[in-house]
Structure formats: C-alpha cells, structure tokens
GROMACS .gro file of C-alpha atoms in nm:
model
  246
    1MET     CA    1  10.789  10.589   9.094
    2THR     CA    2  10.528  10.364   8.921
    3THR     CA    3  10.194  10.495   8.885
    4PRO     CA    4   9.903  10.309   9.051
    5ARG     CA    5   9.704  10.077   8.833
    6ILE     CA    6   9.377  10.186   9.033
    7SER     CA    7   9.357  10.485   9.273
    8LEU     CA    8   9.053  10.573   9.477
    9ARG     CA    9   9.043  10.861   9.687
   10GLY     CA   10   8.783  10.972   9.915
   11VAL     CA   11   8.553  10.779   9.740
   12ASN     CA   12   8.170  10.806   9.893
   13LYS     CA   13   7.828  10.635   9.779
   14HIS     CA   14   7.479  10.673   9.909
   15TYR     CA   15   7.164  10.474   9.799
   16GLY     CA   16   6.925  10.717   9.957
   17PRO     CA   17   7.001  10.753  10.319
   18LEU     CA   18   7.217  10.451  10.303
   19HIS     CA   19   7.589  10.568  10.286
   20VAL     CA   20   7.746  10.250  10.112
   21LEU     CA   21   8.117  10.383  10.073
   22GLN     CA   22   8.242  10.610  10.337
   23ASP     CA   23   8.537  10.806  10.215
   24VAL     CA   24   8.734  10.495  10.090
   25ASP     CA   25   9.086  10.501  10.003
   26LEU     CA   26   9.257  10.239   9.788
   27THR     CA   27   9.553  10.196   9.572
   28VAL     CA   28   9.618   9.895   9.348
   29MET     CA   29   9.970   9.844   9.206
   30PRO     CA   30  10.029   9.714   8.846
   31GLY     CA   31  10.016   9.315   8.886
   32GLU     CA   32   9.882   9.352   9.235
   33VAL     CA   33   9.593   9.117   9.324
   34ILE     CA   34   9.358   9.270   9.582
   35VAL     CA   35   9.085   9.041   9.711
   36ILE     CA   36   8.795   9.233   9.928
   37VAL     CA   37   8.619   9.040  10.177
   38GLY     CA   38   8.350   9.146  10.465
   39PRO     CA   39   7.979   9.067  10.559
   40SER     CA   40   7.699   9.098  10.330
   41GLY     CA   41   7.597   9.446  10.266
   42SER     CA   42   7.946   9.586  10.384
   43GLY     CA   43   8.006   9.799  10.021
   44LYS     CA   44   8.239   9.529   9.860
   45SER     CA   45   8.038   9.480   9.513
   46THR     CA   46   7.972   9.846   9.515
   47LEU     CA   47   8.336   9.931   9.562
   48CYS     CA   48   8.440   9.687   9.269
   49ARG     CA   49   8.158   9.836   9.042
   50THR     CA   50   8.278  10.210   9.086
   51ILE     CA   51   8.622  10.145   8.957
   52ASN     CA   52   8.466  10.127   8.602
   53ARG     CA   53   8.159  10.349   8.689
   54LEU     CA   54   7.911  10.110   8.674
   55GLU     CA   55   7.817  10.259   8.988
   56PRO     CA   56   7.829  10.637   8.973
   57ILE     CA   57   8.008  10.820   9.295
   58ASP     CA   58   7.890  11.056   9.464
   59ALA     CA   59   8.234  11.259   9.601
   60GLY     CA   60   8.561  11.134   9.519
   61ASP     CA   61   8.855  11.071   9.258
   62ILE     CA   62   8.897  10.721   9.089
   63ARG     CA   63   9.173  10.693   8.861
   64ILE     CA   64   9.315  10.418   8.624
   65ASP     CA   65   9.690  10.462   8.522
   66GLY     CA   66   9.691  10.803   8.676
   67GLN     CA   67   9.409  10.925   8.445
   68PRO     CA   68   9.062  11.024   8.592
   69VAL     CA   69   8.795  10.759   8.524
   70PRO     CA   70   8.531  10.983   8.304
   71ALA     CA   71   8.153  10.976   8.438
   72GLU     CA   72   8.026  10.908   8.048
   73GLY     CA   73   8.076  10.951   7.724
   74PRO     CA   74   8.307  10.801   7.468
   75ALA     CA   75   8.605  10.838   7.710
   76LEU     CA   76   8.439  10.655   7.959
   77ALA     CA   77   8.351  10.356   7.678
   78ARG     CA   78   8.731  10.358   7.572
   79LEU     CA   79   8.858  10.304   7.941
   80ARG     CA   80   8.616  10.034   8.019
   81ALA     CA   81   8.754   9.825   7.731
   82ASP     CA   82   9.055   9.839   7.951
   83VAL     CA   83   8.905   9.728   8.262
   84GLY     CA   84   8.751   9.351   8.217
   85MET     CA   85   8.459   9.266   8.429
   86VAL     CA   86   8.335   8.970   8.552
   87PHE     CA   87   7.998   8.910   8.735
   88GLN     CA   88   7.822   8.689   8.953
   89SER     CA   89   7.576   8.631   8.666
   90PHE     CA   90   7.751   8.514   8.344
   91ASN     CA   91   7.584   8.761   8.115
   92LEU     CA   92   7.654   8.604   7.800
   93PHE     CA   93   7.444   8.672   7.502
   94ALA     CA   94   7.238   8.346   7.481
   95HIS     CA   95   7.177   8.343   7.114
   96ARG     CA   96   7.536   8.372   7.039
   97THR     CA   97   7.784   8.079   7.045
   98ILE     CA   98   8.060   8.076   7.279
   99LEU     CA   99   8.319   8.165   7.014
  100GLU     CA  100   8.094   8.459   6.911
  101ASN     CA  101   8.040   8.617   7.262
  102VAL     CA  102   8.437   8.622   7.313
  103THR     CA  103   8.492   8.780   6.945
  104LEU     CA  104   8.206   9.013   6.968
  105ALA     CA  105   8.366   9.310   7.169
  106PRO     CA  106   8.756   9.277   7.022
  107ILE     CA  107   8.555   9.309   6.657
  108LYS     CA  108   8.315   9.610   6.736
  109VAL     CA  109   8.469   9.771   6.997
  110ARG     CA  110   8.868   9.736   6.898
  111GLY     CA  111   8.810   9.690   6.540
  112ALA     CA  112   8.985   9.328   6.538
  113ASP     CA  113   9.000   9.124   6.214
  114ARG     CA  114   8.744   8.847   6.267
  115LYS     CA  115   8.990   8.571   6.149
  116ARG     CA  116   9.248   8.701   6.385
  117ALA     CA  117   9.024   8.769   6.661
  118GLU     CA  118   8.854   8.412   6.640
  119ALA     CA  119   9.223   8.236   6.668
  120GLU     CA  120   9.286   8.446   6.968
  121ALA     CA  121   8.930   8.334   7.138
  122MET     CA  122   9.047   7.975   7.055
  123GLY     CA  123   9.327   8.041   7.221
  124LEU     CA  124   9.142   8.183   7.521
  125LEU     CA  125   8.873   7.920   7.533
  126GLU     CA  126   9.167   7.663   7.526
  127ARG     CA  127   9.352   7.839   7.821
  128VAL     CA  128   8.987   7.820   8.046
  129GLY     CA  129   8.953   7.465   7.936
  130ILE     CA  130   8.627   7.490   7.729
  131ALA     CA  131   8.755   7.521   7.356
  132GLY     CA  132   8.565   7.201   7.284
  133LYS     CA  133   8.233   7.435   7.391
  134ALA     CA  134   8.335   7.698   7.131
  135HIS     CA  135   8.012   7.623   6.883
  136ALA     CA  136   7.790   7.560   7.164
  137ARG     CA  137   7.559   7.851   7.292
  138PRO     CA  138   7.584   7.933   7.671
  139ALA     CA  139   7.262   7.740   7.783
  140GLU     CA  140   7.430   7.403   7.683
  141LEU     CA  141   7.712   7.463   7.913
  142SER     CA  142   7.736   7.411   8.312
  143GLY     CA  143   7.732   7.742   8.547
  144GLY     CA  144   8.125   7.684   8.584
  145GLN     CA  145   8.181   7.674   8.216
  146GLN     CA  146   8.002   7.967   8.144
  147GLN     CA  147   8.175   8.196   8.397
  148ARG     CA  148   8.489   8.066   8.237
  149ALA     CA  149   8.351   8.172   7.886
  150ALA     CA  150   8.284   8.532   8.072
  151ILE     CA  151   8.638   8.533   8.217
  152ALA     CA  152   8.795   8.453   7.829
  153ARG     CA  153   8.539   8.723   7.700
  154ALA     CA  154   8.691   8.999   7.941
  155LEU     CA  155   9.043   8.855   7.863
  156ALA     CA  156   9.009   8.895   7.476
  157MET     CA  157   9.002   9.292   7.520
  158HIS     CA  158   9.382   9.291   7.680
  159PRO     CA  159   9.235   9.444   7.999
  160LYS     CA  160   9.489   9.604   8.207
  161VAL     CA  161   9.270   9.549   8.519
  162MET     CA  162   9.030   9.262   8.590
  163LEU     CA  163   8.731   9.298   8.809
  164PHE     CA  164   8.553   9.004   8.953
  165ASP     CA  165   8.270   9.058   9.152
  166GLU     CA  166   8.151   8.736   9.362
  167PRO     CA  167   8.234   8.527   9.029
  168THR     CA  168   8.169   8.224   9.182
  169SER     CA  169   7.875   8.279   9.436
  170ALA     CA  170   7.614   8.149   9.176
  171LEU     CA  171   7.794   7.832   9.116
  172ASP     CA  172   7.731   7.461   9.236
  173PRO     CA  173   8.013   7.371   9.506
  174GLU     CA  174   8.190   7.142   9.252
  175MET     CA  175   8.195   7.409   8.975
  176VAL     CA  176   8.373   7.669   9.215
  177ASN     CA  177   8.699   7.534   9.193
  178GLU     CA  178   8.742   7.520   8.817
  179VAL     CA  179   8.679   7.919   8.807
  180LEU     CA  180   8.923   7.973   9.096
  181GLY     CA  181   9.153   7.752   8.907
  182VAL     CA  182   9.146   8.012   8.614
  183MET     CA  183   9.153   8.313   8.801
  184THR     CA  184   9.470   8.177   9.050
  185SER     CA  185   9.650   8.123   8.699
  186LEU     CA  186   9.567   8.455   8.605
  187ALA     CA  187   9.693   8.601   8.914
  188ALA     CA  188  10.033   8.391   8.888
  189GLU     CA  189  10.077   8.534   8.536
  190GLY     CA  190  10.069   8.920   8.671
  191MET     CA  191   9.714   9.030   8.579
  192THR     CA  192   9.609   9.322   8.795
  193MET     CA  193   9.285   9.212   8.968
  194VAL     CA  194   9.043   9.323   9.229
  195VAL     CA  195   8.845   9.003   9.357
  196VAL     CA  196   8.518   9.019   9.560
  197THR     CA  197   8.468   8.720   9.685
  198HIS     CA  198   8.364   8.485   9.972
  199GLU     CA  199   8.623   8.198   9.897
  200MET     CA  200   8.892   8.259  10.190
  201GLY     CA  201   9.100   7.995  10.037
  202PHE     CA  202   9.144   8.150   9.730
  203ALA     CA  203   9.196   8.496   9.941
  204ARG     CA  204   9.464   8.335  10.123
  205ARG     CA  205   9.617   8.165   9.824
  206ALA     CA  206   9.622   8.413   9.551
  207ALA     CA  207   9.583   8.751   9.697
  208ASP     CA  208   9.870   8.998   9.732
  209ARG     CA  209   9.647   9.191   9.991
  210VAL     CA  210   9.329   9.120  10.159
  211ILE     CA  211   9.104   9.425  10.215
  212PHE     CA  212   8.846   9.413  10.501
  213MET     CA  213   8.542   9.576  10.449
  214ASP     CA  214   8.247   9.678  10.704
  215ARG     CA  215   7.946   9.905  10.665
  216GLY     CA  216   8.083  10.104  10.386
  217GLN     CA  217   8.472  10.134  10.534
  218ILE     CA  218   8.804   9.965  10.500
  219ILE     CA  219   8.856   9.854  10.839
  220GLU     CA  220   9.203   9.669  10.793
  221GLN     CA  221   9.420   9.571  10.499
  222ASP     CA  222   9.704   9.327  10.512
  223ALA     CA  223   9.903   9.062  10.345
  224PRO     CA  224   9.674   8.723  10.346
  225GLY     CA  225   9.941   8.549  10.619
  226ALA     CA  226   9.866   8.834  10.834
  227PHE     CA  227   9.496   8.900  10.806
  228PHE     CA  228   9.399   8.551  10.846
  229ASP     CA  229   9.631   8.436  11.104
  230ALA     CA  230   9.639   8.742  11.332
  231PRO     CA  231   9.353   9.026  11.240
  232ARG     CA  232   9.428   9.336  11.414
  233THR     CA  233   9.052   9.441  11.471
  234ALA     CA  234   8.784   9.304  11.646
  235ARG     CA  235   8.537   9.338  11.363
  236ALA     CA  236   8.792   9.122  11.115
  237GLN     CA  237   8.810   8.870  11.387
  238SER     CA  238   8.467   8.798  11.454
  239PHE     CA  239   8.405   8.804  11.093
  240LEU     CA  240   8.699   8.529  11.019
  241ALA     CA  241   8.567   8.337  11.335
  242SER     CA  242   8.228   8.315  11.170
  243VAL     CA  243   8.330   8.233  10.789
  244LEU     CA  244   8.623   8.000  10.899
  245THR     CA  245   8.425   7.777  11.116
  246HIS     CA  246   8.158   7.686  10.874
   0.00000   0.00000   0.00000
C-alpha cells in the first residue's frame, strides 16, 4: 500500500478564542493535486501553512511520507527543504538577482556546486518562461514574473510537495494566467501539490480533488466535476453560487 505523501489527523489550531482548524483530517497521495477552496476566513491558508509548520498546531498529527513533522530544530529544516512553498507575496530577496534567488537555497542548504546550481536554475527559469530575466533584480519584473521566479526557486530544491497559498491573489488579472499556466504544467508532470486559491477555473482544470472548507472544517471533498456540478452541502452550494456568478 502506498504511503500518503501528506497526512493530517485531528489537526486543531486556535488564534486566541478563534478555533481556526477543527479536527481536520486530510490525506494527499503522491502525485495528487489538491485544491482547497472556501470563503475568506475558513482556515484554508492556515491549513496549508501547518503542513510545513509555518503555523504551529495545538493538537493532532501531521506526517510527510509517513514521518511525523518535527515541531522545530534541524529535523524541521530538513523537512522544509523537501516541501516547496509559494506565497501570495513573492518573498524574493530584493538585493539579489533572480538567478541568485533561485540558486541560494540549493547552494546553502543542499550544498550544491555553484556552477551546477546555476545551470539547473537557468533550466528552471526557462521552464517558467523568464530565463531572459535571470540577471535582473525582482523590482525589474512584473508581479507575474516575480511569482514565476518564486515557483522556480521552490522547484530548485527538488521538493516532494509544493504548497501554494493564494499564489495569484496579489496579481493583476492579466498576470494570473501566466502563473496558473506554470502550475497546471507542474500538475500534469505529477508534482504533489496543495493549492489554496480563488481560481475556480484552475481548480476545475488541474485538481484531482477539491476540498471545500468553511469555519475551520473540511465540509466537502470530491473530484472537480462532481464538486462544481453537483455540490452535496448547502454551504458548498451557496459558496459556488456566489463565486461562479461574478
């Protein structure tokens, strides 16, 4: 039997009196693309960020490839090296070139040879369509280009899993598709992905499974066709009615 790439059991998280994750169970198999949708404040981003302990949890069990995710220390750093993360804000180092941004972690964390790291980084920048910007600084790139650079930076670590937390919500509408295009090709290549997004077209096109969250709970999960065409719960129906008519 295949070990899940990601497993969450009974995960709970509070911000003070606010119970933002309530007994969440989630299993993601290798190569599976999970898209998490739901209203603002439903716990989507918090759930995504608990997977690599960017958000500590109050109770529950989180595992990557069957191994418990450590709470802190060198073991957590090693695990984070296997889990790529792309945020709403691009978080690129402003004073470094795009090429330097992409090669920094492989060289510093993985101990990669600089020449080899640079060659691989150029291949990744080519793949995401911004090889011509390798020697530019982040401020010289559009938002869509910066987000594609952030994806290349995450891929440079050869992650087992990619987490995307609202990767397009800070972008102008015309830049959204260029980032979603890169993500769609990653999904097609078999990358295990957990994506928090408001982009329902991407969810329908690229997800193996759509997870609908509301008020800190997973309310419904299904294949995209079933979820979008015949949601089973009233909460999912009202959510889809509001987002698909605008």
